[in-house]
CSV table of C-alpha atoms in Angstrom, one decimal:
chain,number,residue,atom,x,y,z
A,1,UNK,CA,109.9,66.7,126.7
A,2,UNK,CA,110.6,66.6,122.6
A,3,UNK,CA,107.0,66.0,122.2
A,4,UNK,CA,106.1,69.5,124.2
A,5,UNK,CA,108.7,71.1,122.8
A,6,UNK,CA,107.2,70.3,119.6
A,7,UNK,CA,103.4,70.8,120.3
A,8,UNK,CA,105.2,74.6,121.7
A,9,UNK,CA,106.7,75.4,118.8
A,10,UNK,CA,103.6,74.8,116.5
A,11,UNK,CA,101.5,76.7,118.4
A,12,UNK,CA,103.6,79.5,118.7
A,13,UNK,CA,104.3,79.4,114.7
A,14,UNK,CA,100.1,79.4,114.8
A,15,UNK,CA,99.3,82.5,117.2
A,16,UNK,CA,102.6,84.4,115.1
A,17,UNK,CA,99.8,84.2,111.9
A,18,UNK,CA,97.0,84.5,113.8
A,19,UNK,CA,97.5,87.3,115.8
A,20,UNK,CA,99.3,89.1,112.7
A,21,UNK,CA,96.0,89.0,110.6
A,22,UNK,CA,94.3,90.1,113.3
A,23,UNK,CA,96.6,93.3,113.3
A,24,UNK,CA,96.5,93.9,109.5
A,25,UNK,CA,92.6,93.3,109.5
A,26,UNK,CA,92.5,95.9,112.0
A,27,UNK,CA,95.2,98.3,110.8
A,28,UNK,CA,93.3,98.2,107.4
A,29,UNK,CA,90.0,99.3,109.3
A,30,UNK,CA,91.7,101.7,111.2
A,31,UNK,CA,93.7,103.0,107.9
A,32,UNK,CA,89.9,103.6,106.7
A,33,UNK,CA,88.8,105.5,109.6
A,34,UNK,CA,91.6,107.8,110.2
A,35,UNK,CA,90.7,110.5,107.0
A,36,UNK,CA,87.4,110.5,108.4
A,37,UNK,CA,88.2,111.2,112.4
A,38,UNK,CA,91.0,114.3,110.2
A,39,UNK,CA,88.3,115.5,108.3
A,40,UNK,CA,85.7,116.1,111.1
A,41,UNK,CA,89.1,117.4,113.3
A,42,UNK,CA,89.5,119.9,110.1
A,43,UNK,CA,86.0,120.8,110.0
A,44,UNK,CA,85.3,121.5,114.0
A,45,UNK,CA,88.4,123.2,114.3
A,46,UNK,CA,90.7,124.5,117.1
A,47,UNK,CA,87.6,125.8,118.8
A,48,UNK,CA,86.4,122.6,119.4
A,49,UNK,CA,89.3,120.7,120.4
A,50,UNK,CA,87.1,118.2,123.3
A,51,UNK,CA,85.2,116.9,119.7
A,52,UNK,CA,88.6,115.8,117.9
A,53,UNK,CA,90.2,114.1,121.2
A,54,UNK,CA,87.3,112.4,122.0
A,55,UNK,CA,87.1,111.1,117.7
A,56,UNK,CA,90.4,110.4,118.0
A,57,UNK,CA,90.1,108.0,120.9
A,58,UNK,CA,87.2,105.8,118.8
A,59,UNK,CA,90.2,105.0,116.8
A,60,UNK,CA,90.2,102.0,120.0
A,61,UNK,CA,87.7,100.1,120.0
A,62,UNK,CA,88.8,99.7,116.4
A,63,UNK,CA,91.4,97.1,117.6
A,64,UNK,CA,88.7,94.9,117.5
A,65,UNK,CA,87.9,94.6,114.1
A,66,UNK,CA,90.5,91.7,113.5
A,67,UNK,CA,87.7,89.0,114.0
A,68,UNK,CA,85.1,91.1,112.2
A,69,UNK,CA,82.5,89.1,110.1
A,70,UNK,CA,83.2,91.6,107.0
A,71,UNK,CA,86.1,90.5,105.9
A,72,UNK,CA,84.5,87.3,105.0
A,73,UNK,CA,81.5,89.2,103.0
A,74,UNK,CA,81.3,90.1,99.4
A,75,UNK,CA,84.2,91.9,98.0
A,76,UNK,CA,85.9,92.6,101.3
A,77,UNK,CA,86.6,88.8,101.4
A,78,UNK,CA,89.6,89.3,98.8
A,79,UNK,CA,91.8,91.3,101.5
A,80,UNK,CA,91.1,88.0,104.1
A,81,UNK,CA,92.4,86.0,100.9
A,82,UNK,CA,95.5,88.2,99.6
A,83,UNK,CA,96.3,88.3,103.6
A,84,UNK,CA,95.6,84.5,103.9
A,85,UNK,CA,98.0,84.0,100.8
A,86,UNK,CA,101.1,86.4,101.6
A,87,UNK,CA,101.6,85.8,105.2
A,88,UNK,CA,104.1,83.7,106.7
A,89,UNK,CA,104.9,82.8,110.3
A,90,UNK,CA,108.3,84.1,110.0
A,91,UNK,CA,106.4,87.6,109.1
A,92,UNK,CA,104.8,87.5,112.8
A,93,UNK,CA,107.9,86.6,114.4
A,94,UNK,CA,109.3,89.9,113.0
A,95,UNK,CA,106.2,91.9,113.6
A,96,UNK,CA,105.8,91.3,117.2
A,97,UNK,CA,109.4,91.1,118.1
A,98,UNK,CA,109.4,94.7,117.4
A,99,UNK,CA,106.1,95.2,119.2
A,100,UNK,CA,108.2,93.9,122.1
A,101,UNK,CA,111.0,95.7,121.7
A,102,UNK,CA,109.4,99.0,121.3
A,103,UNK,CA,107.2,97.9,125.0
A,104,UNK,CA,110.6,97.2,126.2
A,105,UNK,CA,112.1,100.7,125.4
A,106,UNK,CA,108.6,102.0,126.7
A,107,UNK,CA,109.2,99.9,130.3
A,108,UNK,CA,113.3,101.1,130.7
A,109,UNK,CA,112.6,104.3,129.9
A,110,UNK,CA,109.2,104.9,132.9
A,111,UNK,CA,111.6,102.7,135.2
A,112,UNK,CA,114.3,105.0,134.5
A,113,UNK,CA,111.9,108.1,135.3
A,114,UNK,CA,111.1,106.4,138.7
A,115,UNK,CA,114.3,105.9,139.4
A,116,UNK,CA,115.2,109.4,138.8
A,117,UNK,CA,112.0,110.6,140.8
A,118,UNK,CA,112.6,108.4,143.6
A,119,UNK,CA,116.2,110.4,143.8
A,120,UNK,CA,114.4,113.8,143.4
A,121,UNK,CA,112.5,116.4,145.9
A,122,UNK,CA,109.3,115.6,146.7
A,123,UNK,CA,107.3,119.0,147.6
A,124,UNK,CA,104.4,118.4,150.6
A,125,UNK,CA,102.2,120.6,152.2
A,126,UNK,CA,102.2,122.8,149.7
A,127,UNK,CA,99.7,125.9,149.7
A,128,UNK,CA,99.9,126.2,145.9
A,129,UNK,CA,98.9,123.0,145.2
A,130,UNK,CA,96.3,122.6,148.3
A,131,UNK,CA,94.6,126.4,146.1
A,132,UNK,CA,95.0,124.7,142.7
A,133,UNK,CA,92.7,121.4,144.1
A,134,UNK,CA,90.6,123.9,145.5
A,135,UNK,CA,90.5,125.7,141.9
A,136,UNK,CA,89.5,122.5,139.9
A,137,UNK,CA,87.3,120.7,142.3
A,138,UNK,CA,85.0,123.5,143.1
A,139,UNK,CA,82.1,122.0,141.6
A,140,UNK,CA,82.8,118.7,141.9
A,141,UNK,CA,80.0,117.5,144.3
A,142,UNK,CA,80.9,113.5,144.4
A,143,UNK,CA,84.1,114.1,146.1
A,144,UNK,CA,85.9,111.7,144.5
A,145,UNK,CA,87.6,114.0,141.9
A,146,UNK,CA,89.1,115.9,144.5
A,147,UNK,CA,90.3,112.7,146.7
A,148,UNK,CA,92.1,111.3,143.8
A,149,UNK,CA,93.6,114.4,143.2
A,150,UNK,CA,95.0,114.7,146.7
A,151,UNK,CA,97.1,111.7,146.0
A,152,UNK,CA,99.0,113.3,143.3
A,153,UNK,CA,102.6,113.2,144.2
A,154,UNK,CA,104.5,116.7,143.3
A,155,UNK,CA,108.4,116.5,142.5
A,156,UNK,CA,110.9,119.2,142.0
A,157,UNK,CA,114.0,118.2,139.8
A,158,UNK,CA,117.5,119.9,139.2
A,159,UNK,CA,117.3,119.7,135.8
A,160,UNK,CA,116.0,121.8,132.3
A,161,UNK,CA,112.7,119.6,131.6
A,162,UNK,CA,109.5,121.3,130.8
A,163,UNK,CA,106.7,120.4,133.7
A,164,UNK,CA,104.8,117.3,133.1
A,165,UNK,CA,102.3,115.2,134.6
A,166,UNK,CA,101.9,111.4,134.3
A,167,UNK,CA,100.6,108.1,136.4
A,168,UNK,CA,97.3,106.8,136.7
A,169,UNK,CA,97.4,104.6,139.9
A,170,UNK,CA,100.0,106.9,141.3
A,171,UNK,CA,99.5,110.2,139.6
A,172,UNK,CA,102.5,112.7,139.6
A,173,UNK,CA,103.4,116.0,138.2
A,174,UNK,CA,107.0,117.1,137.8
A,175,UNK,CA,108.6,120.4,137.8
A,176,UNK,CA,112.2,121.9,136.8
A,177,UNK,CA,113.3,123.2,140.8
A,178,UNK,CA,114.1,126.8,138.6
A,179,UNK,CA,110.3,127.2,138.3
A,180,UNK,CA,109.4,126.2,141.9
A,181,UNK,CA,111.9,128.2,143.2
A,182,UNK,CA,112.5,131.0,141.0
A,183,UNK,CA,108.7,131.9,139.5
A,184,UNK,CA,106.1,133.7,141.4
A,185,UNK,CA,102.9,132.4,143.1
A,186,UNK,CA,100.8,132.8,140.4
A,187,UNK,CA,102.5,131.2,137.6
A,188,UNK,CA,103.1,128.0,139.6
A,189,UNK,CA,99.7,128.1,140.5
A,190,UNK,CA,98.6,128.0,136.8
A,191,UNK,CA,101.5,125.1,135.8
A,192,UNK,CA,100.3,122.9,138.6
A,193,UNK,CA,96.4,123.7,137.6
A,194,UNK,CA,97.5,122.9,134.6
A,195,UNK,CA,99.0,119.2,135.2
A,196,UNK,CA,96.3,118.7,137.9
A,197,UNK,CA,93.4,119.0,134.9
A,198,UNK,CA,95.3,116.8,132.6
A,199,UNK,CA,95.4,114.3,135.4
A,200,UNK,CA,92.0,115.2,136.5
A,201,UNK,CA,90.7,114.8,133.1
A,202,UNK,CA,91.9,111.4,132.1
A,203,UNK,CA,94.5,112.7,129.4
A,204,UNK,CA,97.1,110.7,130.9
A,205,UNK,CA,94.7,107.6,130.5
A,206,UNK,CA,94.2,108.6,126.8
A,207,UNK,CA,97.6,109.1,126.0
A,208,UNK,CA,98.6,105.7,127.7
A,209,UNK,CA,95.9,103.9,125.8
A,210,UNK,CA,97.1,105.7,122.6
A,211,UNK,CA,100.6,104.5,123.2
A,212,UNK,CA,99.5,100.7,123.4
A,213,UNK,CA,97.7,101.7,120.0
A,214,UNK,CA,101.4,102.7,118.5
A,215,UNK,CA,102.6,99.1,119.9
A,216,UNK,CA,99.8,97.4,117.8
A,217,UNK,CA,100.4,99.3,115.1
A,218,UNK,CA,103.9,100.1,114.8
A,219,UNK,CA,104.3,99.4,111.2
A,220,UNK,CA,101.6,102.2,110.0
A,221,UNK,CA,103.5,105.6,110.5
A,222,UNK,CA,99.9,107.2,110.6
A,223,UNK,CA,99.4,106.1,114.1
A,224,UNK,CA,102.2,108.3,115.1
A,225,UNK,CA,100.6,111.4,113.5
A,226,UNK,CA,97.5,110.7,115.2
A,227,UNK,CA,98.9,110.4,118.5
A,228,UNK,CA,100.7,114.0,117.4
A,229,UNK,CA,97.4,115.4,116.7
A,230,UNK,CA,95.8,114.0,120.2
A,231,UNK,CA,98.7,115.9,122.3
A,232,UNK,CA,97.8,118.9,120.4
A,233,UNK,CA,94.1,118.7,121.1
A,234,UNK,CA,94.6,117.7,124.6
A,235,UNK,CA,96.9,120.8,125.5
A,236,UNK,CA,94.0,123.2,123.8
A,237,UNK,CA,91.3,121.2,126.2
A,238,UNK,CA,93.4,121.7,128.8
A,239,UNK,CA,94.5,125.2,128.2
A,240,UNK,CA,90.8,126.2,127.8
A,241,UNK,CA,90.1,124.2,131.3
A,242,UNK,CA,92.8,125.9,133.3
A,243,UNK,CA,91.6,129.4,132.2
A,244,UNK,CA,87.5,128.5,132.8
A,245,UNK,CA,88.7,126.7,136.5
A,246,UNK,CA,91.2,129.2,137.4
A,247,UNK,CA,89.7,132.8,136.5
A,248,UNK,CA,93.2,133.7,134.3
A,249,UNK,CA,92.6,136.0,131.8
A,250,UNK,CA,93.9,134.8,128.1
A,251,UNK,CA,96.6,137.5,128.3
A,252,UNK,CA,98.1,136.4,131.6
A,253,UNK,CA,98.0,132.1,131.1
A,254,UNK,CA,99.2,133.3,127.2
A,255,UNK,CA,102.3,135.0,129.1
A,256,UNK,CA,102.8,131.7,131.3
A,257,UNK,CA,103.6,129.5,128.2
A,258,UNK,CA,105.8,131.9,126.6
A,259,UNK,CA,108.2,132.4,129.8
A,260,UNK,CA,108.0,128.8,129.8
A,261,UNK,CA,109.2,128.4,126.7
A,262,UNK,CA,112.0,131.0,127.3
A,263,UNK,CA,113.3,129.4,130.2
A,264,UNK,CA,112.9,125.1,129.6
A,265,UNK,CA,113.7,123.2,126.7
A,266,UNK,CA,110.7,121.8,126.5
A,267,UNK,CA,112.0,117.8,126.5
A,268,UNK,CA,109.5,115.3,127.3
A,269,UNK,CA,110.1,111.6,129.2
A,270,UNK,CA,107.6,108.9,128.5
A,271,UNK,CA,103.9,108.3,127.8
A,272,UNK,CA,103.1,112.0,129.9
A,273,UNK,CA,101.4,114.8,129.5
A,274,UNK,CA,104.1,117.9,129.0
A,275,UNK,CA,103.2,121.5,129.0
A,276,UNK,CA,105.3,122.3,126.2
A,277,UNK,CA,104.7,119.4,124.6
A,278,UNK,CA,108.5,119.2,123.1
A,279,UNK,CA,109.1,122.9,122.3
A,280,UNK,CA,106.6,122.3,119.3
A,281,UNK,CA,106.9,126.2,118.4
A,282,UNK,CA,103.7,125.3,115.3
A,283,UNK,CA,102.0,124.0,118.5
A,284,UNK,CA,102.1,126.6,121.1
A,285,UNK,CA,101.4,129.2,118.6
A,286,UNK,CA,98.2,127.3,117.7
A,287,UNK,CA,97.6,127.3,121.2
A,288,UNK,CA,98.1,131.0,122.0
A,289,UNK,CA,95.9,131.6,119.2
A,290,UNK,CA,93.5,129.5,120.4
A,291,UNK,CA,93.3,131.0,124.0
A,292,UNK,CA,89.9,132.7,124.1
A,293,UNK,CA,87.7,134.7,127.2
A,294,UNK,CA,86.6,131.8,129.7
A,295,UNK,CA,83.0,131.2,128.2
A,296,UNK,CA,81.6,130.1,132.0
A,297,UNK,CA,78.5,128.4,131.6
A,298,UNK,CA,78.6,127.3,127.9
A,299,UNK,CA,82.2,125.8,128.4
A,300,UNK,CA,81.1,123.3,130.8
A,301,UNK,CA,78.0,122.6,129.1
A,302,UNK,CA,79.8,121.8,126.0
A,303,UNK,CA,82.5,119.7,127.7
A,304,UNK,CA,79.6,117.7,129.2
A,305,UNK,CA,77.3,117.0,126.4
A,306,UNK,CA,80.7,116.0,124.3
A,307,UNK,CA,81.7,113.6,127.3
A,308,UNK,CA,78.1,111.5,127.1
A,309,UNK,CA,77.4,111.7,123.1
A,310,UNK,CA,81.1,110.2,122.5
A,311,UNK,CA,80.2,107.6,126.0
A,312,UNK,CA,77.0,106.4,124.0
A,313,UNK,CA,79.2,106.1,120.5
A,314,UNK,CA,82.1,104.4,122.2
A,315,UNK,CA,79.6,101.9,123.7
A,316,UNK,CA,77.4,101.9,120.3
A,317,UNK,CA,80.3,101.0,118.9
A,318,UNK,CA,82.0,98.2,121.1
A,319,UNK,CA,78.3,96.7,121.0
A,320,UNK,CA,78.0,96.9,116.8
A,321,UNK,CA,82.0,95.6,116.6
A,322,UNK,CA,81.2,92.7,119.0
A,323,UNK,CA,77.6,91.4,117.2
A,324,UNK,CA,79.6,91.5,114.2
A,325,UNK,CA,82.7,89.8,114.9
A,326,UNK,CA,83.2,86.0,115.1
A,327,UNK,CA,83.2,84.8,118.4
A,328,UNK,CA,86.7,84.0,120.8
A,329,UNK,CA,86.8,80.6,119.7
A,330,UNK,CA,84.3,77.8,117.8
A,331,UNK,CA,84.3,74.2,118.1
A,332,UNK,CA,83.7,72.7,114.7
A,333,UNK,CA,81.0,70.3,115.0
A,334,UNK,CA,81.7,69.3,111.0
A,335,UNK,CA,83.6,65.7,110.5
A,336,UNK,CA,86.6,65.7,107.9
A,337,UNK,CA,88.1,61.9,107.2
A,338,UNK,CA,91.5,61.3,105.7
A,339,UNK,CA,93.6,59.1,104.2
A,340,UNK,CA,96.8,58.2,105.6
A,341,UNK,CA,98.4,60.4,103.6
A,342,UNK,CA,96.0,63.0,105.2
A,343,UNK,CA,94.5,63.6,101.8
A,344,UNK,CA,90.8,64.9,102.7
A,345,UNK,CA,88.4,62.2,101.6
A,346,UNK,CA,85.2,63.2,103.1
A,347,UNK,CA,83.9,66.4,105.0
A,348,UNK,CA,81.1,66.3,107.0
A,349,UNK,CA,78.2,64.2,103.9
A,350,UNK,CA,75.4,62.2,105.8
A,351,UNK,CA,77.4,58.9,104.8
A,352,UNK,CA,80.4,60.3,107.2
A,353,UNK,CA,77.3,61.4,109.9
A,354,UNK,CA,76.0,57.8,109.8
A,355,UNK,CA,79.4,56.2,110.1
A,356,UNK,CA,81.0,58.5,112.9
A,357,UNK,CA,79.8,60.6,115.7
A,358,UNK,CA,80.8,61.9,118.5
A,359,UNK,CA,80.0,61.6,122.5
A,360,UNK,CA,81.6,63.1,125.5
A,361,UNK,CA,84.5,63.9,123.5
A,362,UNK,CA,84.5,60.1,122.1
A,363,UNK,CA,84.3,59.3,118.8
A,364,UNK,CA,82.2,56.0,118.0
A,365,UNK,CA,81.8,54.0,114.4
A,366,UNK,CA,78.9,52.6,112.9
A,367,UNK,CA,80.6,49.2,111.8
A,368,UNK,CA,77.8,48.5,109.0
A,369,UNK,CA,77.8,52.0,107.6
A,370,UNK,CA,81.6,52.4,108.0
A,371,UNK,CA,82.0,48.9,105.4
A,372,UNK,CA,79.5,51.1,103.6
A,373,UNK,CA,81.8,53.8,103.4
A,374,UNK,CA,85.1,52.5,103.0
A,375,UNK,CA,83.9,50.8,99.4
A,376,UNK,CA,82.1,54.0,98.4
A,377,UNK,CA,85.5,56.1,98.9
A,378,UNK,CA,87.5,52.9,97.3
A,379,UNK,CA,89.8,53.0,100.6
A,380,UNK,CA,92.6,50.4,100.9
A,381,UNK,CA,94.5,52.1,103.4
A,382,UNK,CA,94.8,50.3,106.5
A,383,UNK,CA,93.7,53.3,108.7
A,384,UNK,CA,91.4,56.2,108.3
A,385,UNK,CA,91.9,59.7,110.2
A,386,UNK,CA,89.0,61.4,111.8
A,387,UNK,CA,89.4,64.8,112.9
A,388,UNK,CA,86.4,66.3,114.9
A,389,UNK,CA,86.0,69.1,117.9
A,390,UNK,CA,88.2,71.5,116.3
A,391,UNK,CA,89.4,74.6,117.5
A,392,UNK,CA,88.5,77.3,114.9
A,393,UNK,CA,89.5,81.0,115.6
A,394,UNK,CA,88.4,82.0,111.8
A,395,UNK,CA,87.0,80.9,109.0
A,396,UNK,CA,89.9,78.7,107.2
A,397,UNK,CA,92.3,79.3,110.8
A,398,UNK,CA,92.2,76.5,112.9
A,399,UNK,CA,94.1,75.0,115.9
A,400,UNK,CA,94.1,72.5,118.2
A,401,UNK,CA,91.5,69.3,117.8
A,402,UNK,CA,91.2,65.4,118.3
A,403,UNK,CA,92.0,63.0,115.9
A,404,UNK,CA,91.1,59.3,116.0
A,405,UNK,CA,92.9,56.5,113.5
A,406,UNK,CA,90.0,54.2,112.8
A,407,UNK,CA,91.6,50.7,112.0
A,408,UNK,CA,89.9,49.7,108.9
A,409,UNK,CA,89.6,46.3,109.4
A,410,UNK,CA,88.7,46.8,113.0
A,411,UNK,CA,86.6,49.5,113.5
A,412,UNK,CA,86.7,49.2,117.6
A,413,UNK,CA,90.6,49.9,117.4
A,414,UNK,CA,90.6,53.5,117.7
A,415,UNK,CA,93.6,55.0,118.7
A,416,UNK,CA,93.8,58.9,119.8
A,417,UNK,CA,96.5,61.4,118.4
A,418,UNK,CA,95.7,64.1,120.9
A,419,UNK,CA,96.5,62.6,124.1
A,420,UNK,CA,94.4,64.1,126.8
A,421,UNK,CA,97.0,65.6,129.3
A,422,UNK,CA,97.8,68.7,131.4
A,423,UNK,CA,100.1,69.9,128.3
A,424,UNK,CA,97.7,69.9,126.0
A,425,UNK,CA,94.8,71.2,128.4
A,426,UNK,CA,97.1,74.0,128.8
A,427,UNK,CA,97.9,74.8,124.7
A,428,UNK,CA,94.1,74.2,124.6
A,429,UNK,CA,93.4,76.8,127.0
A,430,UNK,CA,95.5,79.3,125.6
A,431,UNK,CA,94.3,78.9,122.3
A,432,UNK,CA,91.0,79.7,123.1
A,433,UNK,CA,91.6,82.8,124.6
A,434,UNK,CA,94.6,83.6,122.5
């Protein structure tokens, strides 16, 4: 039990400095990337909000670059050294402790919303809602848009909170019961066309997958403003969608927001989409300002050839991240020999080849070459360590592997330091895929 405990404990202390220069490797690509995806946002504009969300959503795939092949080339290999050098386990620990803690505060809070949903009014039947599906899936000729949509769950609360949308198995859009009850037809109409399209659209999948990105990357306060500036740009999309889908003039939806924001507060629970988006004043009055004449035709056209250009980059660059990046794991075919002090005495020179090799996971000695070997090296020790099938994750980062201790004057004693059990088929497995 000691013995597990132990083999545990070092490979927890392992994946804690592994995974950790996997998330600074990353974070430094991503710290690289992030001007770029604000400049085009700058240049493109609020008229072109679709182009920024979907640049700001390559910032994923970008989570893995930790096992990328540069950071071993030219000068780029002096951040995989300064990294190697400065951190510790005790570093990781801390890192991911509050990556856990923040997921943890993430979980409480949606079970909290549940909980407070599962207390609150559920509205069926409704004829607003049945008109606003209608609205959005007119041209939807697949079906399955309008089928999903049809599942979306609609709750009315006793309480001041802007109207929000959120879910992605179970979609479902919240409003304050003053709003349902108290605001005509046609405003409601637009607030639920609203939430339906953010739904619809797969905002509340971005915004989820943007919040996992703020768990990886908790420590670079950039992240944050990102995921600021893809709420923005989402709400624009969206407010330019609900005006095309709907037929509102700019005058009328601009009117919705503002006796929105003179009625709610504007709070916002977790990881949702929120039409007020906090009672972000800067940010409605962008989006005001951005509310132009439905463009009927062009609009969809534009939404469409944005969708498969950033489809083909997203894939182009999941393809170009995965050729060059180091693979899940390698088994080290190379042969390292050590003293009994594990001082390395040899590392894979034909001598060590002609001595040792390996079959079936066995490792077998050449008697005559092995005599060979031990007065070459000057060896008086009375064993010999012989490390082969390794575990490498990266260059210089290894893991688990087999050792035999070669008897010297014996070379058919061989006796095993990796014992071949279900513990360590387990720790084998999970560094692998760790």
């Amino acid at each position: 039990m000691q013995e597990m405990i132990t083999y545990i404990h070092n490979f927890l202390d392992f994946a804690a400095v592994y995974c950790l220069t996997k998330c600074l490797k990353s974070m430094l690509c991503a710290i690289a990337v992030i001007p770029v995806i604000f400049l085009l946002r700058k240049i493109v504009g609020k008229k072109h909000a679709v182009i920024s969300c979907y640049a700001m959503m390559m910032l994923v795939p970008i989570t893995w670059t930790g096992m990328s092949k540069l950071y071993y080339q030219r000068y780029f290999v002096k951040v995989t050294i300064v990294i190697s050098e400065h951190i510790k386990k005790e570093y990781g620990y801390f890192y991911f402790a509050g990556m856990f803690l923040l997921i943890v505060v993430f979980w409480y809070k949606n079970k909290r919303l549940k909980m407070h949903l599962a207390k609150s009014i559920q509205i069926k039947d409704s004829d607003v809602v049945r008109q606003a599906i209608d609205a959005i899936t007119k041209e939807d000729k697949s079906g399955y848009r309008r089928k999903y949509l049809e599942h979306v769950r609609l709750y009315s609360i006793d309480t001041n909170e802007s109207p929000f949308s959120g879910g992605i198995i179970r979609p479902y859009i919240v409003l304050p019961q003053s709003v349902w009850e108290l605001a005509d037809t046609r405003t409601c109409f637009v607030i639920v066309c609203h939430e339906l399209l953010h739904i619809g659209s797969g905002h509340i999948v971005a915004l989820t997958l943007f919040k996992i990105l703020t768990f990886w990357w908790w420590a670079n306060p950039l992240i944050y403003r990102c995921e600021a500036a893809l709420r923005e740009d989402l709400e624009l999309v969206c407010d330019e969608s609900c005006i095309f889908e709907t037929q509102i003039s700019r005058y009328e939806y601009g009117s919705v927001l503002l006796r929105m924001i003179e009625q709610l507060s504007g709070r916002q629970q977790a990881a949702v989409a929120s039409l007020l988006n906090k009672n972000d004043f800067a940010v409605l009055r962008k989006r005001i300002g951005y509310l132009a004449k439905k463009q009927a035709g062009r609009f969809q056209i534009k939404k469409k050839v944005c969708f498969w250009v950033f489809a083909v980059s997203m894939i182009g660059v999941f393809i170009g991240i995965v050729v060059t990046s180091y693979p899940r794991y390698t088994i080290v075919k190379e042969l390292a020999v050590y003293n009994e002090h594990v001082e390395l005495i040899a590392y894979d020179t034909p001598l060590v080849r002609e001595t040792f090799f390996v079959e079936n996971g066995q490792l077998y000695v050449n008697p005559e070459k092995f005599e060979e070997f031990v007065m070459t090296q000057h060896i008086t020790d009375e064993y010999v360590y012989v490390s082969f099938d390794n575990v490498m994750k990266l260059p210089g980062m290894g893991g688990l592997g087999n050792v035999g201790m070669v008897n010297v004057e014996d070379t058919e004693d061989i006796f095993y330091l990796s014992e071949k059990n279900i513990q360590n088929t387990i720790l084998e497995f999970c560094l692998k895929y760790l």
